[in-house]
Amino acid sequence: MDVQKGAKVGLISRIDYGSKGFRQALINIAFDTFKSEGTHFNILVGGVVSQKAIIEEMKAFVKRSLNGSSKKKKKRTSEERFAKKNELEETFLKKIAQRLAKVIPITTCVDPDNPKQEKSVDLYIVPSPAFDGDVGEKITHFLAEIRPDIRPSNSGGDRLPVKYVNKLIWALTPQKAVWMRGDYYSTAVERVIKDKRKQTSQGSPDLFVVGGFGSSIQKPQGELEYQYVSVPACHRLEEVRVSENQIGVGILEFPLDDSSYLYRVYNFKDLVSQELSFVVAPNGTTVLQKKIIEAIKSRGWVTRGLLKYDTGASAEEIERALTNLIKKKTFRRMGENWPGIYCQTGSQKYYFDLAYIQQRLKYAPYNGQMQEDRIVSFACLHAGSVETDYGFFVNKLPEIILRSGASILVDAGDTKEGTRHNLMMKGEIVAGMNNTKQELVAANMVGGVMLKVFKARFLTTLTGVDTKEISTESAIYDLTDRCLIRFVYILGNHDTWEAEDGHDPLVVFHLNLSAFLAKEINALLLSKKLMPPTNLQELVNGKIERREYFDLPSGLKVSLQHPYMARAKTTSIRPQEMLVFARSKGCQVVIGANFHVSETVLDWDMDLGQRVGQEIGTIKHGSHFERHKMKTVDQGVGYLRIRSKGGRIYMTESAFYGGSKQVPPVDNLAIINSFLMGLDVDSVKDLNKS
């Protein structure tokens, strides 16, 4: 336990061995990722083979074998033929298992029980009746006889304990072969979970992990009675049976302190989308042959007519170049990655050799320095409401920001409760909290969070540093700028209620937040005998932004949204709609709220690449309105870490943090009674007279 700080679990799904979409390069990069992450065990959640492809290949093998043997021997009885058929099928499936034993890499890690030794990392395979079928289940068991690190699990789902952190994962795979097509990623995933919850007699796990659907979703517990993640596919998507969209792998990280788990998703779809770019022409190719190769890489296939159009060469020149290219054998070595080409009879289309691309083509890894953005987001603070968890916001949010290393704090709307719909008369607002006072309270709350973060980072930076070394105004300015977190917010529907009365929403909030921070930072600098910069107020003003679109330091574009809509039964509808809306602005990151529920949804776009949408819950634990609509909320804040390069997202890490327990609403009567109890008898008499 001194070695293993928490637990990491690698998640992979749908390698679909045997299908046209299988890619050895994807398997290699997936297990390289597990190795670099240091996962303690891995789970293949459905799709170890493509049932359809394996059965077709098996039938052909059995037919060839039976026909071949029948010529040499006397004719068999039907019983003998049936027995021989079963024997041949088993032989074939064992051969597939032997191939898979070479296909799936073995990874190792430090043995937590003996830090001086390494041990092989176990791979649990949970076959899917829908995607693997009986043949996949049999292959998995044959594979386990060859590889001791392979652990076959129950087909359709299995419960897997996570040592050292005392967690239980329930890995589920689809049971049914046919699924209704739909636009929303959560529909099929939640259907699998709901079916299992109805069928089982066992208790709830800490987390459901669902594979098979090629999606990436993280849904915390709150609105739903359970929490889950879905796992991307790890093959080239050739056939869309549901809403397959994601290619990659996932990492679950459970901290040792029992705080919320982290879910990292590594995006491989950019690699797959450009896999032909990794083809390198062999030595000795002519200029025209190189043009032909580039044409095939660009188009995927070509005809002589297209090549004549693309290259400008004559038909005779193209014919000679193609003939010589076809003769060049496939090979892979340093600086060369040549799959060879062939002509499809009938259509006269020229392709690269698919078998080479599936089994031998090597993807170039992501090179160069990655850029990283870290964001902590809250929404629906509803300052002034009796239901808001003020203690969680003021005390826990700074800890979350500091622990995560976030450089940006986002407020996705509904900063205050507002006064419409007779909320004050209904007792849903803290006594006396009109719009102005709500904005003042919100400014103090957000300012208090930002100030706590600033102080912690400022004092950490000063540790062991002689203040004389940073005595210049520019040095103090730079230090202050680095330690003060950037705050970006938008208006929510509760905030804009007062606009109908001719008031600009959150002006009081903005001005007082800026003034509060400048005053407190000024005092802190003076206490450390550092002269505050003359333009300190300007610096603080620049850190507080109200905008719906902004750029991250990496250059990724963010859309903040607060749709004036209600939540839906299908949980991923709103995050997906927000992603669609933000696409027209070229935004790869979307953070939205108003539905009081949380969810992270990933979506790959053919132009923008990987995109992430994070829906943020509320700081409330509920409300009178929601309880009487039988709605449960997701209370807490969201965290997002994004690694990217050149505007393309490579990895996302997300988590949701909420209050450890529900707090009761503020009691207005208790506030007054507490005030009265603090007064002496004469004061109470004077109060009554007044």
XYZ file of C-alpha atoms in Angstrom:
690
model
C 0.000 0.000 0.000
C 3.008 2.287 0.337
C 3.624 1.792 -3.391
C 0.107 1.814 -4.777
C -1.384 5.274 -4.210
C -4.966 4.537 -5.103
C -5.841 2.416 -8.112
C -5.870 2.770 -11.892
C -7.955 0.596 -14.178
C -7.462 0.485 -17.954
C -10.632 0.196 -20.040
C -10.763 -1.003 -23.641
C -13.666 -2.237 -25.760
C -14.448 -3.610 -29.217
C -11.077 -4.531 -30.681
C -13.252 -6.636 -33.037
C -10.578 -9.091 -34.129
C -11.469 -10.584 -37.511
C -13.401 -7.567 -38.797
C -12.310 -5.104 -41.472
C -12.011 -2.473 -38.765
C -9.462 -4.381 -36.672
C -6.169 -2.489 -36.304
C -3.104 -3.955 -34.606
C -1.687 -0.437 -34.373
C -4.633 0.604 -32.186
C -4.117 -2.364 -29.853
C -0.433 -1.505 -29.494
C -1.018 2.165 -28.709
C -3.826 1.229 -26.296
C -1.607 -1.047 -24.208
C 1.286 1.413 -24.458
C -1.095 3.917 -22.861
C -1.961 1.453 -20.085
C 1.753 0.876 -19.514
C 2.581 4.583 -19.307
C -0.394 5.160 -17.000
C 0.687 2.331 -14.731
C -2.704 0.611 -14.603
C -3.107 -2.070 -11.947
C -5.464 -4.177 -14.047
C -7.259 -3.779 -17.371
C -10.725 -4.726 -18.597
C -11.709 -5.540 -22.164
C -15.415 -4.708 -21.994
C -16.938 -6.613 -24.912
C -15.844 -7.093 -28.501
C -12.710 -9.227 -28.249
C -13.719 -10.607 -31.662
C -16.243 -9.778 -34.352
C -18.743 -12.621 -34.054
C -20.019 -12.212 -37.606
C -16.556 -12.214 -39.194
C -15.257 -15.125 -37.095
C -18.295 -17.310 -37.857
C -17.960 -16.655 -41.595
C -14.257 -17.536 -41.490
C -14.982 -20.605 -39.354
C -17.646 -21.879 -41.763
C -15.235 -21.528 -44.670
C -12.520 -23.384 -42.722
C -14.873 -26.233 -41.772
C -16.206 -26.525 -45.320
C -12.712 -26.706 -46.817
C -11.608 -29.266 -44.237
C -14.667 -31.502 -44.660
C -14.554 -31.381 -48.445
C -10.841 -32.076 -48.478
C -11.042 -35.065 -46.129
C -14.120 -36.557 -47.856
C -12.104 -37.124 -51.052
C -9.602 -39.329 -49.217
C -11.930 -41.297 -46.962
C -15.219 -43.080 -47.201
C -18.380 -41.094 -46.802
C -19.239 -40.316 -43.163
C -22.580 -40.770 -41.478
C -24.447 -37.643 -40.395
C -23.405 -38.281 -36.792
C -19.755 -38.620 -37.760
C -19.969 -35.535 -39.929
C -21.548 -33.565 -37.060
C -18.831 -34.706 -34.621
C -16.109 -33.870 -37.128
C -17.665 -30.445 -37.693
C -17.591 -29.714 -33.943
C -13.996 -30.900 -33.759
C -12.964 -28.624 -36.638
C -14.793 -25.646 -35.133
C -12.956 -26.108 -31.858
C -9.641 -26.414 -33.717
C -10.391 -23.198 -35.592
C -11.349 -21.282 -32.422
C -8.158 -22.443 -30.720
C -6.169 -21.097 -33.667
C -7.942 -17.734 -33.291
C -7.044 -17.771 -29.579
C -3.406 -18.461 -30.487
C -3.423 -15.491 -32.858
C -5.007 -13.262 -30.234
C -2.382 -14.330 -27.704
C 0.167 -12.674 -30.005
C -2.069 -9.726 -30.894
C -2.782 -8.571 -27.318
C 0.383 -7.208 -25.651
C 1.447 -8.234 -22.151
C 2.031 -5.302 -19.783
C 3.761 -5.305 -16.414
C 3.735 -3.125 -13.319
C 5.372 -2.973 -9.893
C 3.903 -5.581 -7.583
C 2.177 -3.667 -4.734
C 2.772 -6.610 -2.396
C 6.460 -6.832 -3.308
C 7.825 -3.500 -4.618
C 11.127 -5.074 -5.656
C 9.422 -7.205 -8.294
C 7.223 -6.644 -11.319
C 4.133 -8.617 -12.176
C 2.076 -8.996 -15.318
C -1.033 -6.833 -15.365
C -4.215 -8.904 -15.483
C -6.577 -8.387 -18.403
C -10.186 -9.248 -17.566
C -12.204 -10.027 -20.696
C -15.981 -9.626 -20.424
C -17.471 -11.055 -23.653
C -20.632 -9.566 -25.102
C -23.430 -11.884 -26.267
C -24.281 -9.214 -28.853
C -20.804 -8.642 -30.311
C -18.760 -11.737 -29.340
C -21.446 -14.396 -29.151
C -20.700 -17.966 -28.133
C -17.601 -18.079 -30.336
C -16.095 -15.070 -28.573
C -16.775 -16.595 -25.168
C -15.094 -19.865 -26.182
C -12.113 -18.031 -27.667
C -11.712 -16.085 -24.417
C -11.455 -19.313 -22.414
C -9.006 -20.840 -24.895
C -6.993 -17.616 -24.694
C -6.847 -17.879 -20.901
C -5.299 -21.362 -21.240
C -2.482 -19.835 -23.308
C -1.975 -16.583 -21.390
C -1.992 -16.661 -17.538
C -2.596 -12.873 -17.412
C -5.944 -13.273 -19.225
C -8.902 -13.596 -16.850
C -12.157 -14.680 -18.552
C -15.249 -13.127 -16.979
C -18.948 -13.847 -17.241
C -20.405 -13.099 -20.643
C -22.630 -10.016 -20.482
C -21.194 -8.634 -17.264
C -19.096 -9.266 -14.176
C -18.415 -7.620 -10.813
C -14.753 -6.745 -10.311
C -13.385 -5.527 -6.955
C -10.686 -2.844 -6.956
C -8.144 -3.600 -4.237
C -6.647 -0.967 -1.929
C -9.501 1.508 -2.500
C -12.371 -0.841 -1.601
C -14.395 -0.141 -4.741
C -16.561 -2.431 -6.852
C -16.859 -2.099 -10.633
C -19.615 -3.835 -12.541
C -18.506 -4.194 -16.172
C -21.483 -4.685 -18.502
C -21.742 -5.561 -22.184
C -24.794 -5.686 -24.486
C -26.878 -8.853 -24.437
C -29.004 -8.182 -27.511
C -27.711 -8.390 -31.045
C -29.971 -5.661 -32.447
C -30.231 -2.182 -31.011
C -32.466 0.610 -32.161
C -30.486 3.353 -33.844
C -30.645 6.716 -32.084
C -28.981 10.096 -31.997
C -28.238 10.114 -28.276
C -25.290 8.261 -26.789
C -26.750 7.596 -23.347
C -29.862 5.712 -24.514
C -28.273 2.319 -25.252
C -25.798 2.543 -22.358
C -28.463 3.256 -19.737
C -30.739 0.581 -21.209
C -28.069 -2.055 -20.470
C -27.706 -0.794 -16.887
C -31.454 -0.632 -16.272
C -31.956 -4.160 -17.581
C -29.207 -5.471 -15.305
C -30.594 -3.615 -12.260
C -34.008 -5.192 -12.845
C -32.630 -8.664 -13.427
C -30.052 -8.931 -10.644
C -30.511 -9.877 -7.013
C -27.125 -8.411 -6.030
C -26.351 -5.057 -4.453
C -25.309 -1.917 -6.311
C -21.661 -1.441 -7.325
C -19.726 1.781 -6.852
C -19.572 2.251 -10.614
C -20.972 0.674 -13.769
C -18.610 0.401 -16.746
C -20.398 -0.204 -20.050
C -18.627 -1.213 -23.252
C -19.675 -2.016 -26.784
C -21.262 1.234 -27.896
C -18.270 3.323 -28.976
C -19.201 6.288 -26.774
C -17.504 8.205 -23.959
C -19.830 9.306 -21.168
C -19.265 9.994 -17.491
C -22.420 10.236 -15.414
C -22.207 10.789 -11.627
C -24.770 9.556 -9.140
C -27.512 12.005 -8.171
C -30.131 12.463 -10.851
C -29.737 8.709 -11.439
C -29.569 6.086 -8.701
C -26.272 4.865 -10.114
C -23.157 6.267 -11.747
C -21.414 4.995 -14.853
C -18.841 5.505 -17.567
C -18.978 4.184 -21.120
C -15.882 2.986 -22.963
C -14.779 3.998 -26.496
C -14.302 1.406 -29.210
C -10.759 0.409 -30.188
C -11.140 -0.441 -33.868
C -11.809 1.522 -37.027
C -15.555 2.135 -37.062
C -16.878 0.456 -40.188
C -20.441 -0.403 -39.227
C -22.591 1.863 -37.044
C -25.079 -0.242 -35.096
C -25.982 2.332 -32.456
C -24.281 5.715 -32.108
C -20.644 4.644 -32.287
C -18.469 7.727 -32.363
C -15.434 7.276 -30.138
C -12.171 5.418 -30.775
C -9.735 5.208 -27.879
C -9.304 3.864 -24.366
C -10.302 4.973 -20.879
C -8.504 5.140 -17.548
C -10.331 5.053 -14.227
C -8.344 6.477 -11.336
C -9.551 5.979 -7.777
C -7.652 8.202 -5.280
C -6.601 6.647 -2.012
C -8.404 9.379 -0.025
C -11.790 8.131 -1.337
C -12.471 11.393 -3.193
C -14.286 11.320 -6.531
C -12.815 9.114 -9.235
C -11.185 10.582 -12.352
C -12.050 9.372 -15.856
C -9.461 9.911 -18.571
C -10.219 9.202 -22.216
C -7.433 8.998 -24.791
C -8.621 9.851 -28.285
C -7.239 7.647 -31.083
C -9.751 8.613 -33.741
C -7.488 11.331 -35.138
C -4.841 8.651 -35.705
C -7.333 6.356 -37.430
C -8.714 9.174 -39.570
C -5.245 9.854 -40.918
C -3.876 6.304 -40.888
C -3.035 6.349 -44.599
C -0.773 9.335 -43.953
C 1.520 6.907 -42.094
C 2.152 5.030 -45.348
C 5.702 5.772 -46.501
C 6.724 5.069 -50.080
C 9.518 2.537 -50.555
C 12.953 3.543 -51.770
C 13.360 3.804 -55.507
C 9.850 5.064 -56.303
C 9.619 7.541 -59.147
C 8.079 11.002 -58.940
C 4.939 9.747 -60.695
C 4.668 6.725 -58.375
C 4.899 9.027 -55.364
C 2.063 11.117 -56.813
C -0.001 7.943 -57.241
C 0.680 6.938 -53.634
C -0.344 10.396 -52.404
C -3.535 10.191 -54.477
C -4.472 6.864 -52.851
C -3.655 8.277 -49.391
C -5.894 11.256 -50.097
C -8.840 9.480 -51.716
C -8.684 5.995 -50.152
C -8.967 4.390 -53.604
C -8.331 5.527 -57.179
C -8.995 4.518 -60.767
C -6.776 5.103 -63.774
C -9.069 7.952 -64.797
C -8.736 9.679 -61.433
C -4.961 9.224 -61.503
C -4.809 10.780 -64.955
C -6.784 13.745 -63.590
C -4.711 14.013 -60.350
C -1.250 13.597 -61.862
C -1.597 14.961 -65.398
C 0.310 11.932 -66.727
C -0.667 9.944 -69.800
C -2.523 6.639 -69.608
C 0.593 4.742 -70.723
C 2.783 6.381 -68.047
C 0.225 5.616 -65.349
C -0.081 1.996 -66.475
C 3.701 1.475 -66.297
C 3.943 3.181 -62.883
C 1.079 1.081 -61.456
C 2.498 -2.170 -62.811
C 5.858 -1.513 -61.133
C 4.223 -0.376 -57.866
C 2.168 -3.557 -57.606
C 5.387 -5.573 -57.905
C 6.944 -3.868 -54.864
C 6.591 -6.167 -51.841
C 5.124 -4.992 -48.550
C 7.561 -4.254 -45.748
C 8.074 -2.140 -42.677
C 11.411 -0.808 -41.516
C 12.964 2.405 -40.255
C 11.640 5.285 -42.345
C 9.462 3.069 -44.554
C 5.931 1.754 -44.004
C 4.801 0.226 -47.307
C 1.583 -1.863 -47.460
C 1.693 -2.451 -51.202
C -1.202 -1.863 -53.599
C -3.503 -4.112 -55.599
C -6.222 -3.731 -58.204
C -9.750 -4.900 -57.432
C -11.061 -7.002 -60.261
C -14.240 -5.650 -61.801
C -14.239 -2.108 -60.430
C -10.627 -1.532 -61.497
C -9.998 0.419 -58.290
C -6.537 0.540 -56.755
C -6.185 0.197 -52.979
C -3.504 -0.302 -50.376
C -3.327 -3.861 -49.017
C -5.945 -3.987 -46.226
C -4.329 -6.976 -44.479
C -1.101 -5.017 -44.064
C -2.964 -1.954 -42.764
C -4.847 -4.117 -40.284
C -1.926 -6.100 -38.951
C 1.356 -4.349 -39.718
C 0.856 -0.631 -40.360
C 2.417 1.361 -37.548
C 0.867 4.612 -36.347
C 3.260 7.444 -35.579
C 2.799 8.479 -31.918
C 1.861 12.011 -30.929
C 5.136 13.922 -30.932
C 6.151 17.206 -29.366
C 5.004 19.128 -26.341
C 1.335 18.812 -25.447
C -0.554 21.804 -24.107
C -2.726 21.391 -21.054
C -5.760 23.291 -19.773
C -7.409 22.760 -16.397
C -10.852 24.131 -15.568
C -13.071 23.927 -12.501
C -16.686 24.893 -13.160
C -19.714 25.609 -11.043
C -23.226 26.692 -11.949
C -26.569 27.447 -10.377
C -25.046 28.920 -7.219
C -28.402 30.601 -6.542
C -26.954 32.989 -3.957
C -29.710 34.036 -1.595
C -31.567 30.734 -1.742
C -32.222 28.900 1.510
C -31.287 25.637 -0.307
C -27.743 26.639 -1.416
C -24.887 24.747 0.270
C -22.880 27.835 1.259
C -20.394 25.861 3.349
C -19.478 23.506 0.498
C -18.926 26.371 -1.911
C -16.808 28.559 0.356
C -14.776 25.796 2.020
C -14.549 22.870 -0.421
C -14.382 24.623 -3.782
C -10.992 26.294 -3.039
C -9.603 22.881 -2.009
C -10.836 21.333 -5.283
C -9.248 24.124 -7.346
C -5.926 23.826 -5.536
C -5.856 20.030 -5.683
C -6.677 19.996 -9.396
C -4.256 22.773 -10.328
C -6.967 24.608 -12.291
C -6.076 27.956 -13.837
C -9.644 28.874 -14.834
C -12.819 29.056 -12.735
C -16.070 29.025 -14.718
C -19.560 30.071 -13.609
C -22.150 28.748 -16.081
C -25.028 30.948 -14.930
C -27.727 31.428 -12.276
C -25.274 33.065 -9.914
C -28.161 34.406 -7.835
C -31.619 33.131 -6.982
C -33.612 36.192 -8.064
C -37.006 37.173 -6.706
C -39.526 36.241 -9.395
C -42.359 33.742 -8.899
C -42.923 35.026 -5.341
C -39.878 33.108 -4.106
C -39.433 35.428 -1.131
C -43.057 35.027 -0.078
C -42.742 31.254 -0.467
C -39.824 31.210 1.982
C -37.265 30.065 -0.606
C -35.008 33.110 -0.118
C -32.976 34.028 2.942
C -34.882 36.796 4.744
C -34.278 40.243 3.318
C -32.257 39.038 0.314
C -33.400 41.252 -2.542
C -31.572 41.254 -5.889
C -28.894 43.701 -4.752
C -28.078 41.801 -1.584
C -28.010 38.500 -3.491
C -25.392 39.923 -5.849
C -23.358 41.254 -2.915
C -23.436 37.827 -1.243
C -22.461 36.139 -4.518
C -19.552 38.567 -4.938
C -18.305 37.772 -1.444
C -18.669 34.020 -2.004
C -16.888 33.918 -5.368
C -14.358 36.486 -4.152
C -13.710 34.426 -1.029
C -13.004 31.321 -3.144
C -10.675 33.198 -5.497
C -8.906 34.851 -2.568
C -8.306 31.551 -0.748
C -6.805 30.086 -3.905
C -4.691 33.200 -4.436
C -3.363 33.181 -0.880
C -2.421 29.496 -1.020
C -0.596 29.832 -4.333
C 0.997 33.146 -3.381
C 2.341 31.895 -0.064
C 3.567 28.647 -1.658
C 5.452 30.647 -4.284
C 7.016 32.863 -1.604
C 8.230 29.896 0.432
C 12.010 30.029 0.617
C 12.183 33.185 -1.532
C 13.765 36.428 -0.339
C 11.149 39.133 -0.946
C 13.982 41.457 -1.960
C 14.402 39.335 -5.093
C 10.882 40.242 -6.237
C 10.762 43.831 -5.027
C 10.326 45.416 -8.472
C 6.841 46.388 -9.570
C 6.963 44.184 -12.677
C 8.024 41.133 -10.626
C 5.236 41.688 -8.084
C 2.747 42.207 -10.937
C 3.801 38.946 -12.630
C 3.602 37.042 -9.338
C 0.125 38.405 -8.611
C -1.005 37.642 -12.146
C 0.195 34.011 -11.915
C -1.444 33.345 -8.560
C -4.859 34.936 -9.265
C -7.175 32.484 -11.013
C -9.049 33.595 -14.125
C -12.827 33.806 -13.597
C -15.234 33.602 -16.553
C -19.010 33.711 -16.107
C -22.263 34.071 -18.024
C -25.799 35.063 -17.140
C -28.445 32.477 -16.332
C -32.199 32.789 -16.585
C -32.508 33.572 -12.852
C -29.936 36.330 -13.285
C -31.802 37.947 -16.170
C -35.206 38.131 -14.494
C -34.500 41.664 -13.318
C -33.627 42.787 -16.865
C -37.365 43.039 -17.509
C -37.485 45.739 -14.818
C -34.817 47.791 -16.586
C -31.808 46.641 -14.533
C -28.568 45.215 -15.923
C -28.053 41.821 -14.228
C -24.963 41.105 -12.100
C -23.455 44.606 -12.415
C -23.356 44.895 -8.626
C -21.830 41.413 -8.454
C -19.104 42.203 -10.986
C -18.074 45.571 -9.509
C -18.027 44.355 -5.918
C -16.140 41.164 -6.792
C -13.413 43.192 -8.480
C -13.210 45.749 -5.664
C -13.159 43.042 -2.978
C -10.292 41.131 -4.610
C -8.202 44.251 -5.264
C -8.598 45.385 -1.654
C -7.719 41.998 -0.131
C -4.763 41.359 -2.462
C -3.453 44.843 -1.758
C -3.579 44.125 1.992
C -1.860 40.742 1.564
C 0.985 42.249 -0.466
C 1.545 44.959 2.134
C 1.566 42.363 4.915
C 4.498 40.689 3.117
C 6.224 44.052 2.712
C 5.670 44.045 -1.038
C 4.498 47.234 -2.720
C 1.260 46.576 -4.658
C 1.447 47.400 -8.388
C -0.034 50.763 -9.319
C -2.309 49.038 -11.812
C -3.486 46.305 -9.408
C -7.151 47.143 -9.954
C -6.658 46.881 -13.709
C -4.983 43.491 -13.271
C -7.918 42.217 -11.188
C -10.450 43.613 -13.664
C -8.769 41.635 -16.433
C -9.187 38.408 -14.465
C -12.978 38.730 -14.265
C -14.729 38.212 -17.575
C -18.359 37.904 -18.587
C -18.369 36.192 -21.973
C -20.084 33.296 -23.719
C -17.054 32.371 -25.847
C -13.392 32.505 -24.935
C -10.056 30.926 -25.794
C -8.048 28.677 -23.497
C -4.269 29.204 -23.198
C -3.841 26.240 -25.571
C -5.919 27.987 -28.223
C -8.942 25.700 -27.853
C -12.241 27.577 -28.039
C -14.807 27.333 -25.225
C -18.542 27.901 -25.361
C -20.384 28.669 -22.099
C -24.106 27.995 -22.304
C -27.145 28.292 -20.079
C -30.073 27.132 -22.259
C -33.494 28.268 -21.086
C -34.834 24.723 -21.237
C -35.824 21.854 -18.958
C -33.884 18.631 -18.523
C -34.880 15.486 -20.431
C -35.290 11.812 -19.571
C -32.497 10.931 -21.999
C -29.546 12.265 -20.046
C -27.145 13.037 -22.902
C -29.661 15.069 -24.947
C -28.758 18.469 -23.487
C -24.950 18.040 -23.553
C -25.146 16.817 -27.139
C -27.424 19.705 -28.133
C -25.014 22.171 -26.568
C -22.147 20.596 -28.521
C -24.129 20.938 -31.752
C -24.938 24.591 -31.010
C -21.281 25.391 -30.261
C -20.012 23.769 -33.421
C -20.941 26.760 -35.588
C -18.543 28.864 -33.505
C -15.737 26.329 -33.893
C -15.716 25.439 -30.185
C -14.083 22.191 -29.072
C -15.052 22.645 -25.401
C -18.562 23.270 -24.078
C -19.519 23.939 -20.472
C -23.211 24.374 -19.771
C -25.834 24.281 -17.065
C -29.399 25.079 -15.960
C -30.641 21.518 -15.623
C -29.157 20.864 -12.163
C -27.608 17.628 -13.433
C -24.038 16.674 -14.337
C -22.569 14.707 -17.213
C -19.494 14.670 -19.452
C -20.000 13.653 -23.074
C -17.309 13.349 -25.752
C -18.038 13.729 -29.445
C -15.667 13.491 -32.412
C -16.240 15.897 -35.274
C -14.796 15.372 -38.762
C -13.615 19.007 -38.883
C -12.854 19.923 -35.258
C -11.720 16.512 -34.021
C -12.415 15.446 -30.456
C -14.819 17.688 -28.537
C -15.947 17.629 -24.925
C -19.167 18.840 -23.371
C -19.488 19.085 -19.601
C -22.869 19.704 -18.043
C -22.607 21.140 -14.523
C -25.065 20.525 -11.693
C -25.985 22.931 -8.917
C -24.672 24.068 -5.543
C -28.122 23.336 -4.127
C -29.146 19.910 -2.883
C -32.600 20.444 -4.340
C -35.503 22.859 -4.168
C -39.166 22.946 -3.246
C -40.031 23.136 -6.948
C -37.871 20.144 -7.956
C -38.937 17.922 -5.090
C -42.573 18.391 -6.050
C -41.696 17.556 -9.650
C -40.032 14.371 -8.312
C -36.634 15.523 -9.587
C -33.318 14.738 -7.928
C -30.338 16.988 -8.607
C -26.607 16.489 -9.076
C -25.030 18.733 -6.442
C -21.455 19.933 -6.825
C -18.895 21.229 -9.295
C -17.108 19.867 -12.368
C -13.435 19.489 -13.241
C -11.921 19.187 -16.690
C -8.311 18.646 -17.823
C -7.587 18.723 -21.531
C -4.369 17.827 -23.312
C -4.124 19.046 -26.895
C -1.780 19.944 -29.685
C -2.423 22.198 -32.647
C -6.067 22.639 -31.701
C -6.772 18.893 -31.584
C -7.720 17.234 -28.293
C -5.722 14.124 -27.427
C -6.857 13.420 -23.860
C -9.633 14.576 -21.537
C -9.856 14.014 -17.797
C -13.051 14.783 -15.928
C -14.518 14.472 -12.455
C -17.429 15.748 -10.411
C -17.160 16.810 -6.771
C -20.116 17.330 -4.454
C -20.934 17.816 -0.801
C -20.360 14.716 1.291
C -23.857 14.950 2.716
C -26.995 16.950 2.176
C -27.388 20.002 4.389
C -30.796 21.242 5.548
C -32.160 24.497 4.083
C -31.459 27.762 5.877
C -34.196 28.411 8.457
C -35.125 32.106 8.430
C -36.868 31.811 11.779
C -33.750 30.242 13.289
C -31.687 33.202 12.084
C -33.985 35.676 13.836
C -34.159 33.589 17.019
C -30.368 33.274 17.042
C -30.108 37.040 16.757
C -32.575 37.530 19.594
C -30.817 35.021 21.852
C -27.650 37.082 21.506
C -29.289 40.173 22.971
C -29.765 40.989 26.665
C -33.222 41.565 28.171
C -33.054 45.369 27.968
C -31.999 45.234 24.356
C -34.951 42.979 23.528
C -37.293 45.459 25.264
C -35.794 48.298 23.239
C -36.142 46.225 20.068
C -39.826 45.582 20.820
C -40.436 49.311 21.444
C -38.850 50.207 18.147
